[in-house]
């Protein structure tokens, strides 16, 4: 059940857009396909819907293979970026369209449409034409239309990208509620990681036609597996670190990759993967950095402020670590948590050892096998 | 000063253009008296020409719809080998001189060609008949319907068509419930253009159907015949009727386009 893509490849004019894509979306799951523009998200979704034929691979929806079926035989709901409502039909007839196609009696259609109009909270709009609706209302109707005939899967292609922030958030919350109520298997495409984390049961990150990581949102955000995922979800402090020693649950790294004598050491929680190598790439989420005027905690760095960017309720502070020219860290702190004077030049960045993660999958973060990792010193 | 002389020249040229259009029409209306014209409108010959013209041109619009919409759909929605050939064929009758079209039809449908003989063996004779008029008018006017309808189909957002199919609609259901209603204005425009072209058709029609009064004489053919045989008043009467028709069509056409744009 659910949606399964098996080895899907697709090229346009010799340009590979999807490369042997494998994806399994569970029955009832709210899945988000996340990735930057032009990386094949729409193509992947269109392959699920049957709007695009893959060059190879197979598609399963609701337990059966649908690879060779045309879209009208797949029983899927699709919500387009630009709503794609039928402009010559009233709201009622738009929602009723998928029901009439299926030959359902008008009396029953009336009941079903009323139910879905209520679900998207637009009961009074049934006799309006699409041009009489706001962007957000149109998208709600499009969602109702895609759900009304009880599809096996709901596919959505950046449905909120043309809406203002407030409306976007409102519909997002409703969408989450509707999906929870209907338990329809959902695949939602977006390039916005905060939207993804608000909606998803699981996220898969699509990069150049391949899935780089597929996991629960917290995992994606705090344990990105690759540089690309880390940067894309905003966990964009990546430290090149050399392992000094593993001390039980704590591992010590040095940061001066240039081999200067003045070593900057940091402490990290021990992961099994540390024992296998001396060089590691560690990810430090900007939200985990504490910014203060005096040193605090275990890992402290004096940083020269390069830039402070206000973003909504937070400051994004970019600082260069003193003594390690070239190493810039980004910290995100709530505006209320930190006071900055215009003449402040240097501040302290600090973070707990468990804020550091190796850039690798779940396996390298498994429980530490005690005997393997105790007191290994690779630099004896 | 420079601007002044430039504007003067422009205005002068515009005046020439206005004369070019208006003077001939004025000439039409001023040569004969109103009373004379009204008496002409009662003539059975003119009445017959009007009826023949209306009958054939309206039939042509109907046939153009039946043939043209499927071709327009094919050209707008499908990719296939030889699409460019059909595309060129659609344009051909527009650029072809009507007399050449008439000659070609005459040869094809005449008793000396295989196709013509096949038709006459089945009791169908197109030459020198109303059916011939219809064939000639259809030949020269159907491209207008096809082009306008095709443009209308092509301007429909692909996502809307995709939406219909993901909702479970077959291609035909989508055609019926989405494409046709949404292309409505384009189809009307095409119908009006086809009708006015058919109504004004002379060259191909006279080649194929000849000029048999009360049988194959359309309004345009009657104008020519009467003018050549010195019956100028009759010619003028028909011409004025034809002008009224085209003027009405033009108005309808313009109001449709304005509705579309607004
Ligand atoms: N019909 C097509 N013909 C040719 N190339 C195409 C076609 N559709 C998509 N592509 C190409 O495939 C690549 C992936 O496109 P796709 O629309 O799947 O990306 P996307 O991740 O949805 O991007 P966006 O976030 O901008 O919507 C792009 O480089 C695009 O140019
Ligand atoms: Mg896209």
XYZ file of C-alpha atoms and ligand atoms in Angstrom:
674
model
C 0.000 0.000 0.000
C 1.030 3.630 -0.136
C 3.158 4.856 -3.007
C 6.257 3.107 -4.263
C 8.700 4.289 -6.919
C 11.126 1.608 -8.049
C 14.205 2.535 -10.035
C 12.613 5.479 -11.825
C 14.763 7.190 -14.437
C 13.768 10.017 -16.711
C 15.740 12.159 -19.142
C 14.790 15.160 -21.211
C 16.879 15.676 -24.342
C 19.666 13.508 -22.942
C 19.619 15.373 -19.621
C 18.938 12.943 -16.779
C 16.347 14.506 -14.469
C 15.585 11.452 -12.319
C 18.320 8.901 -11.757
C 17.233 5.502 -10.552
C 14.897 7.011 -7.983
C 13.606 4.720 -5.245
C 10.993 5.897 -2.801
C 8.508 4.181 -0.539
C 5.749 6.254 1.002
C 3.754 4.382 3.619
C -0.006 4.082 3.665
C -1.458 7.139 5.406
C 1.873 8.936 5.590
C 2.310 12.648 4.992
C 5.469 12.623 2.944
C 7.309 15.724 1.804
C 9.609 15.746 -1.189
C 12.046 18.561 -0.486
C 14.630 19.999 -2.838
C 15.857 23.065 -4.652
C 14.443 24.287 -7.938
C 15.135 22.227 -11.032
C 16.061 19.027 -9.203
C 13.194 16.900 -10.459
C 10.512 17.283 -7.796
C 7.703 18.046 -10.221
C 8.946 15.353 -12.556
C 8.907 12.765 -9.748
C 5.384 13.768 -8.744
C 4.238 13.723 -12.375
C 5.612 10.216 -12.733
C 3.500 9.149 -9.737
C 0.453 10.776 -11.325
C 1.096 9.334 -14.778
C 1.426 12.778 -16.342
C 5.000 11.915 -17.299
C 6.126 8.499 -18.475
C 9.408 7.368 -16.931
C 12.121 5.960 -19.209
C 12.446 3.020 -16.838
C 11.248 1.843 -13.456
C 7.849 1.137 -12.000
C 5.209 2.896 -9.942
C 2.860 1.321 -7.391
C -0.073 3.108 -5.811
C -2.442 1.637 -3.245
C -0.907 -1.815 -3.609
C -1.174 -2.213 -7.392
C 1.223 -1.428 -10.210
C 0.111 1.610 -12.194
C 3.176 2.231 -14.355
C 1.342 1.769 -17.636
C -1.943 3.379 -16.575
C -2.948 6.840 -17.750
C -3.641 9.466 -15.030
C -7.419 9.050 -15.241
C -7.129 5.377 -14.260
C -4.869 5.895 -11.222
C -7.377 7.318 -8.747
C -5.071 10.010 -7.417
C -5.767 13.570 -6.364
C -3.376 16.196 -7.697
C -3.062 19.774 -6.466
C -1.173 22.036 -8.841
C 1.026 25.013 -8.040
C -1.421 27.335 -9.840
C -4.588 25.671 -8.511
C -5.687 24.727 -12.082
C -9.353 25.181 -11.246
C -11.698 25.038 -14.225
C -12.375 28.740 -14.863
C -15.745 28.191 -16.545
C -17.166 26.103 -13.692
C -18.468 27.255 -10.336
C -16.826 26.045 -7.153
C -19.501 23.392 -6.698
C -18.987 21.955 -10.184
C -15.225 22.071 -9.781
C -15.401 19.887 -6.672
C -18.097 17.706 -8.197
C -16.041 17.075 -11.343
C -14.218 13.972 -10.120
C -17.499 12.605 -8.723
C -19.488 13.151 -11.932
C -16.737 11.448 -13.923
C -17.281 8.444 -11.668
C -21.003 8.458 -12.324
C -22.098 9.222 -8.785
C -25.735 10.334 -8.341
C -26.325 14.091 -8.127
C -28.044 13.774 -4.773
C -25.016 12.084 -3.265
C -22.668 14.525 -4.989
C -24.428 17.407 -3.250
C -23.751 15.851 0.140
C -20.128 15.040 -0.610
C -19.348 18.495 -2.019
C -20.972 20.141 1.001
C -18.809 17.996 3.274
C -15.571 18.925 1.529
C -16.511 22.607 1.326
C -16.941 22.489 5.069
C -13.629 20.705 5.470
C -11.829 23.595 3.748
C -14.107 26.111 5.499
C -15.617 27.650 2.382
C -19.270 26.614 2.751
C -20.611 29.864 1.309
C -18.529 29.859 -1.827
C -20.208 27.020 -3.715
C -21.702 29.250 -6.428
C -18.655 31.442 -7.026
C -16.465 31.255 -10.097
C -12.715 30.786 -9.567
C -11.954 34.372 -10.636
C -14.092 35.569 -7.729
C -11.867 33.826 -5.163
C -8.618 34.868 -3.504
C -5.455 32.876 -4.136
C -5.787 31.041 -0.837
C -9.453 30.223 -1.417
C -8.669 28.857 -4.873
C -6.036 26.573 -3.439
C -8.466 25.320 -0.760
C -11.000 24.516 -3.442
C -8.308 22.735 -5.420
C -7.544 20.649 -2.328
C -11.231 19.860 -1.814
C -11.566 18.905 -5.485
C -8.588 16.556 -5.261
C -9.951 14.850 -2.140
C -13.679 14.636 -2.847
C -13.586 11.362 -4.776
C -11.507 9.620 -2.094
C -8.267 9.123 -4.019
C -5.729 6.449 -3.101
C -3.093 9.161 -2.882
C -2.940 12.927 -2.730
C -0.114 14.557 -4.672
C 0.641 18.246 -4.210
C 3.137 20.349 -6.145
C 4.148 23.437 -4.152
C 0.502 24.373 -3.595
C 1.274 27.253 -1.252
C 4.198 28.875 -3.021
C 2.153 31.737 -4.478
C 0.466 32.721 -1.212
C 1.479 35.283 1.387
C 3.128 34.036 4.570
C 0.048 34.267 6.769
C -2.321 32.522 4.371
C 0.356 29.962 3.672
C 0.663 29.112 7.353
C -3.096 28.954 7.809
C -3.649 26.554 4.926
C -0.637 24.534 6.001
C -2.192 23.949 9.402
C -5.530 23.054 7.852
C -3.857 20.713 5.424
C -2.182 18.922 8.287
C -5.530 18.643 10.077
C -7.341 17.425 6.935
C -4.665 14.858 6.198
C -4.798 13.607 9.769
C -8.581 13.299 9.490
C -8.665 11.552 6.112
C -5.413 9.586 6.493
C -4.900 9.832 2.766
C -1.385 8.901 1.670
C 0.142 12.233 0.713
C 3.188 13.304 -1.244
C 3.814 17.015 -0.971
C 6.488 18.804 -2.983
C 8.204 21.933 -1.714
C 11.520 23.774 -1.760
C 10.825 25.368 1.628
C 12.350 23.419 4.508
C 10.294 25.101 7.204
C 7.117 24.185 5.329
C 8.443 20.646 5.042
C 9.144 20.339 8.745
C 5.721 21.734 9.646
C 3.903 19.175 7.507
C 5.891 16.027 7.136
C 5.784 12.688 8.847
C 8.885 11.991 6.816
C 10.931 14.107 4.435
C 12.972 12.968 1.492
C 15.532 15.394 0.165
C 15.882 15.307 -3.602
C 19.148 16.430 -5.116
C 19.977 16.171 -8.815
C 17.376 13.484 -9.404
C 18.388 11.317 -6.453
C 17.154 11.052 -2.903
C 19.955 12.074 -0.579
C 18.215 11.398 2.693
C 14.832 10.170 3.757
C 13.876 10.482 7.404
C 11.701 12.174 10.009
C 11.989 15.992 9.989
C 14.032 16.213 13.245
C 16.514 13.742 11.834
C 16.856 15.682 8.608
C 17.341 18.956 10.437
C 19.629 17.874 13.215
C 21.349 14.924 11.592
C 21.779 15.791 7.933
C 23.587 13.047 6.134
C 25.404 14.994 3.461
C 26.818 18.478 2.909
C 24.010 19.202 0.529
C 21.240 18.308 2.959
C 22.964 20.208 5.758
C 23.266 23.365 3.671
C 19.790 23.062 2.221
C 18.026 22.749 5.564
C 20.033 25.580 7.062
C 22.366 23.463 9.205
C 25.141 25.105 7.319
C 28.077 25.172 9.761
C 30.340 22.417 8.612
C 33.596 21.943 10.474
C 36.587 20.113 9.087
C 37.922 18.407 12.199
C 40.827 16.148 13.023
C 40.272 13.574 15.718
C 42.579 13.931 18.737
C 41.242 11.359 21.097
C 38.154 9.447 22.081
C 37.441 9.543 25.788
C 34.428 7.358 26.361
C 31.391 9.433 25.579
C 33.422 12.480 24.646
C 35.625 12.845 21.618
C 38.130 15.624 21.216
C 38.804 17.171 17.819
C 41.189 19.830 16.709
C 40.045 22.414 14.219
C 43.252 23.767 12.755
C 43.364 21.927 9.529
C 46.327 24.123 8.536
C 48.465 22.507 11.213
C 49.124 25.635 13.234
C 50.564 25.117 16.674
C 47.787 27.011 18.339
C 45.279 24.219 18.273
C 41.620 24.920 18.778
C 40.083 21.914 20.396
C 36.449 21.050 20.537
C 34.581 18.365 22.401
C 31.927 16.283 20.741
C 29.745 13.405 21.764
C 31.282 10.148 20.612
C 29.831 8.388 17.605
C 30.958 4.960 16.453
C 32.070 6.352 13.117
C 34.734 8.458 14.850
C 36.792 5.390 15.596
C 37.097 4.533 11.935
C 38.816 7.678 10.717
C 40.864 10.646 11.830
C 39.346 13.261 9.572
C 35.705 14.142 10.001
C 33.175 16.658 8.779
C 31.002 17.801 11.628
C 27.732 19.623 11.328
C 26.786 22.290 13.829
C 23.223 23.568 13.665
C 23.136 27.404 13.889
C 20.303 27.219 16.412
C 22.477 25.212 18.792
C 25.082 27.938 19.126
C 24.735 30.081 22.226
C 25.897 33.651 21.764
C 27.064 35.661 24.759
C 29.453 38.348 25.918
C 31.355 35.992 28.218
C 32.456 32.400 27.620
C 29.955 29.757 28.720
C 29.834 25.997 28.544
C 32.319 23.507 27.095
C 33.136 24.661 23.591
C 33.889 28.371 23.566
C 35.157 30.472 20.705
C 35.767 34.131 20.523
C 34.340 35.347 17.230
C 34.726 38.592 15.349
C 31.306 39.726 14.180
C 31.127 39.942 10.402
C 27.440 40.495 9.922
C 24.193 40.543 11.847
C 21.056 39.928 9.831
C 17.656 40.364 11.477
C 15.243 37.662 10.262
C 11.802 37.863 11.813
C 12.133 37.046 15.475
C 15.786 36.009 15.266
C 19.198 37.396 14.475
C 21.448 35.528 12.151
C 24.956 36.290 13.340
C 27.951 35.511 11.188
C 31.215 35.454 13.048
C 34.787 34.558 12.195
C 36.567 32.486 14.792
C 39.549 34.338 16.229
C 42.736 32.409 15.596
C 41.218 30.453 12.738
C 40.916 32.924 9.946
C 38.617 31.589 7.292
C 36.378 29.631 9.644
C 33.066 31.389 9.736
C 30.178 30.181 11.846
C 26.561 31.157 11.576
C 24.464 31.375 14.712
C 20.741 31.929 14.943
C 19.553 33.483 18.195
C 16.203 34.872 19.294
C 16.222 38.666 19.310
C 15.116 38.667 22.929
C 18.012 36.486 24.050
C 20.829 38.766 23.086
C 21.606 42.462 23.185
C 24.014 43.878 20.662
C 25.558 47.310 20.685
C 26.723 48.835 17.474
C 30.274 48.922 18.868
C 30.344 45.229 19.818
C 33.146 43.698 17.802
C 33.702 40.320 19.340
C 31.385 37.869 21.027
C 31.575 34.346 22.340
C 30.076 31.425 20.454
C 29.596 28.309 22.518
C 27.830 25.026 22.015
C 27.370 21.768 23.932
C 29.298 18.686 22.766
C 26.128 16.971 21.625
C 25.423 19.784 19.149
C 28.034 18.323 16.825
C 27.092 15.563 14.419
C 29.104 13.685 11.870
C 27.689 14.108 8.345
C 26.531 10.582 7.816
C 23.466 8.432 8.108
C 21.670 6.875 11.008
C 24.047 3.908 11.185
C 27.016 5.979 12.358
C 24.912 7.345 15.185
C 23.875 3.975 16.562
C 24.537 3.231 20.238
C 28.224 3.174 20.986
C 29.589 -0.329 21.424
C 31.471 0.112 24.697
C 34.526 -2.033 24.183
C 35.324 -0.642 20.766
C 35.399 2.994 21.738
C 36.808 3.237 25.241
C 39.889 5.396 25.448
C 41.100 5.029 21.966
C 43.799 7.545 21.340
C 44.762 7.679 17.752
C 47.600 10.119 18.345
C 49.696 8.185 20.821
C 8.516 73.267 -37.001
C 9.898 69.851 -37.908
C 7.151 68.192 -35.864
C 4.537 70.278 -37.546
C 5.504 69.257 -41.067
C 5.895 65.626 -40.016
C 2.410 65.615 -38.520
C 1.068 67.302 -41.626
C 2.475 64.581 -43.860
C 1.125 61.843 -41.580
C -2.327 63.407 -41.557
C -2.271 63.746 -45.325
C -1.411 60.081 -45.765
C -4.149 59.104 -43.306
C -6.600 61.182 -45.318
C -5.650 59.306 -48.479
C -6.336 56.050 -46.639
C -9.757 57.229 -45.469
C -10.660 58.280 -49.030
C -9.508 54.907 -50.314
C -12.041 53.156 -48.101
C -14.852 55.673 -47.951
C -15.064 56.965 -51.525
C -15.934 53.626 -53.160
C -18.620 53.046 -50.564
C -20.022 56.511 -51.054
C -20.040 55.855 -54.781
C -22.131 52.746 -54.164
C -24.687 54.582 -52.113
C -24.929 57.730 -54.214
C -25.210 56.410 -57.772
C -28.780 55.226 -57.466
C -31.828 56.563 -55.731
C -33.266 54.939 -52.631
C -36.586 54.170 -54.388
C -34.811 52.367 -57.179
C -32.837 50.318 -54.696
C -35.924 49.275 -52.745
C -37.618 48.103 -55.907
C -34.515 46.060 -56.726
C -34.691 44.297 -53.343
C -38.021 42.852 -54.434
C -36.599 41.309 -57.584
C -36.808 37.471 -57.532
C -33.323 37.198 -59.003
C -31.775 39.110 -56.121
C -33.862 37.286 -53.554
C -32.724 33.964 -54.969
C -29.064 35.048 -54.878
C -29.409 36.088 -51.250
C -31.051 32.790 -50.316
C -28.452 30.731 -52.164
C -25.648 32.676 -50.501
C -27.125 32.282 -47.040
C -27.910 28.606 -47.501
C -24.487 27.695 -48.827
C -22.450 29.848 -46.448
C -24.336 28.661 -43.359
C -23.942 25.045 -44.480
C -20.247 25.757 -44.896
C -20.013 27.081 -41.329
C -21.710 23.912 -40.070
C -19.435 21.629 -42.091
C -16.384 23.643 -41.073
C -17.299 23.063 -37.427
C -17.669 19.307 -37.931
C -14.394 18.971 -39.838
C -12.400 21.805 -38.355
C -12.734 21.224 -34.616
C -11.302 17.685 -34.700
C -8.424 18.831 -36.918
C -7.779 21.794 -34.617
C -7.798 19.434 -31.618
C -5.325 17.117 -33.334
C -2.979 19.982 -34.193
C -3.192 21.601 -30.767
C -3.004 18.563 -28.504
C -1.121 15.800 -30.275
C 2.371 15.257 -31.509
C 2.640 12.941 -34.457
C 4.634 12.348 -37.605
C 3.450 14.547 -40.444
C 1.946 17.162 -38.167
C 3.834 19.870 -40.025
C 2.378 18.687 -43.311
C -1.180 19.036 -42.016
C -0.224 22.375 -40.530
C 0.958 23.600 -43.931
C -2.151 22.219 -45.614
C -4.273 24.309 -43.281
C -2.453 27.465 -44.353
C -2.420 26.634 -48.038
C -5.989 27.649 -49.029
C -5.466 31.060 -47.406
C -2.438 31.884 -49.508
C -3.708 30.216 -52.683
C -5.468 32.476 -55.245
C -9.182 31.530 -55.184
C -9.258 31.059 -58.954
C -6.499 28.480 -58.710
C -8.437 26.708 -55.970
C -11.530 26.802 -58.158
C -9.673 25.393 -61.122
C -8.238 22.577 -59.029
C -11.668 21.709 -57.644
C -13.182 21.872 -61.129
C -10.648 19.373 -62.425
C -11.024 17.077 -59.398
C -14.808 17.074 -59.361
C -15.387 17.256 -63.112
C -16.544 14.315 -65.196
C -13.099 13.671 -66.647
C -11.380 12.800 -63.377
C -11.576 9.418 -61.684
C -12.932 11.000 -58.515
C -15.535 12.973 -60.473
C -16.655 9.824 -62.287
C -16.847 7.928 -59.001
C -19.108 10.656 -57.662
C -21.337 10.781 -60.726
C -21.648 6.983 -60.728
C -23.224 7.413 -57.287
C -25.520 10.111 -58.614
C -23.586 12.950 -57.014
C -22.766 15.882 -59.208
C -20.901 18.761 -57.627
C -20.130 20.771 -60.729
C -22.628 23.540 -61.492
C -24.648 22.807 -58.366
C -25.113 24.200 -54.885
C -23.009 21.325 -53.566
C -20.201 22.643 -55.740
C -20.594 26.095 -54.240
C -20.389 24.583 -50.789
C -17.280 22.599 -51.701
C -15.582 25.712 -53.072
C -16.519 27.910 -50.141
C -15.505 25.254 -47.619
C -12.138 24.855 -49.315
C -11.230 28.504 -48.992
C -12.805 29.274 -45.624
C -12.239 26.292 -43.316
C -8.652 27.312 -42.453
C -9.984 30.309 -40.541
C -12.030 28.095 -38.246
C -9.205 25.618 -37.756
C -6.625 28.279 -36.936
C -8.818 30.178 -34.529
C -9.989 27.028 -32.736
C -6.491 25.652 -32.570
C -5.187 28.857 -30.997
C -7.990 28.686 -28.450
C -7.164 25.074 -27.551
C -3.461 25.868 -27.315
C -4.002 28.811 -25.009
C -5.609 26.577 -22.381
C -3.187 25.958 -19.516
C -1.825 22.401 -19.689
C -2.326 22.029 -15.936
C -6.075 22.438 -16.389
C -6.140 19.573 -18.864
C -3.892 17.534 -16.562
C -6.179 18.336 -13.632
C -9.133 16.961 -15.538
C -7.318 13.748 -16.313
C -6.081 13.246 -12.735
C -9.688 13.689 -11.629
C -10.478 10.639 -13.710
C -11.763 12.148 -16.949
C -11.093 10.378 -20.231
C -9.737 12.388 -23.145
C -13.183 12.696 -24.689
C -14.803 13.752 -21.413
C -12.124 16.431 -20.996
C -12.696 17.570 -24.583
C -16.423 17.816 -24.006
C -16.475 19.429 -20.564
C -13.272 21.484 -20.466
C -11.775 22.168 -23.883
C -14.922 22.983 -25.858
C -16.431 25.357 -23.280
C -13.107 27.057 -22.655
C -12.384 27.468 -26.381
C -15.872 28.847 -27.000
C -14.783 32.364 -27.894
C -12.109 31.169 -30.275
C -14.614 28.902 -31.996
C -17.145 31.745 -32.368
C -14.471 33.963 -33.839
C -13.513 31.216 -36.255
C -17.161 30.720 -37.242
C -17.629 34.408 -37.980
C -14.460 34.602 -40.027
C -15.390 31.449 -41.914
C -18.874 32.727 -42.613
C -17.713 36.106 -43.891
C -15.088 34.467 -46.084
C -17.679 32.043 -47.496
C -20.174 34.822 -48.090
C -17.657 36.921 -49.968
C -16.190 34.033 -51.958
C -16.303 34.608 -55.711
C -13.373 33.159 -57.628
C -13.511 29.510 -56.643
C -17.311 29.476 -56.564
C -17.781 30.815 -60.076
C -15.186 28.374 -61.409
C -16.844 25.337 -59.879
C -20.514 26.253 -59.939
C -20.746 28.631 -62.840
C -23.284 31.427 -62.843
C -26.678 29.891 -63.376
C -29.324 32.365 -62.178
C -31.755 30.893 -59.618
C -29.537 27.854 -59.289
C -25.915 28.602 -58.556
C -25.818 32.351 -58.566
C -24.609 33.598 -55.195
C -24.634 37.243 -54.235
C -21.062 37.874 -55.276
C -21.526 36.101 -58.574
C -24.742 38.069 -59.163
C -22.934 41.351 -58.572
C -20.386 40.438 -61.191
C -22.931 39.166 -63.698
C -25.201 42.170 -63.394
C -22.372 44.652 -63.559
C -20.968 43.011 -66.693
C -24.332 43.014 -68.434
C -24.969 46.654 -67.604
C -27.525 46.116 -64.823
C -25.645 48.387 -62.471
C -28.588 49.110 -60.157
C -29.116 45.429 -59.425
C -25.410 45.026 -58.751
C -25.447 47.927 -56.367
C -28.483 46.625 -54.504
C -26.815 43.257 -53.872
C -23.551 44.914 -52.985
C -25.271 47.054 -50.377
C -26.938 43.986 -48.878
C -23.583 42.225 -48.762
C -22.030 45.259 -47.103
C -24.754 45.227 -44.461
C -24.060 41.551 -43.804
C -20.319 42.023 -43.461
C -20.742 45.138 -41.369
C -23.010 43.296 -38.950
C -20.528 40.422 -38.804
C -17.718 42.856 -38.123
C -19.670 44.372 -35.253
C -20.468 40.983 -33.748
C -16.836 39.961 -34.168
C -15.536 43.127 -32.509
C -17.895 42.852 -29.560
C -16.878 39.220 -29.042
C -13.218 40.108 -29.077
C -13.869 42.898 -26.586
C -15.728 40.474 -24.305
C -12.775 38.115 -24.585
C -10.247 40.790 -23.737
C -12.291 42.232 -20.856
N 8.808 18.714 -20.387
C 10.102 18.973 -20.205
N 10.933 19.051 -21.259
C 12.256 19.295 -21.069
N 12.840 19.469 -19.881
C 12.063 19.403 -18.788
C 10.658 19.150 -18.891
N 10.153 19.129 -17.645
C 11.178 19.363 -16.806
N 12.341 19.520 -17.490
C 13.666 19.770 -16.893
O 13.858 18.850 -15.865
C 14.495 19.445 -14.745
C 13.690 19.191 -13.498
O 12.443 19.832 -13.622
P 11.336 19.778 -12.494
O 10.214 20.621 -12.969
O 11.039 18.378 -12.146
O 12.076 20.478 -11.284
P 11.484 20.967 -9.894
O 12.328 20.338 -8.843
O 10.026 20.712 -9.829
O 11.776 22.518 -9.941
P 10.892 23.731 -9.380
O 11.134 23.801 -7.902
O 11.482 24.912 -10.077
O 9.477 23.489 -9.728
C 14.665 20.910 -15.088
O 15.989 21.129 -15.455
C 13.748 21.127 -16.246
O 14.287 22.077 -17.112
Mg 8.314 22.013 -9.812
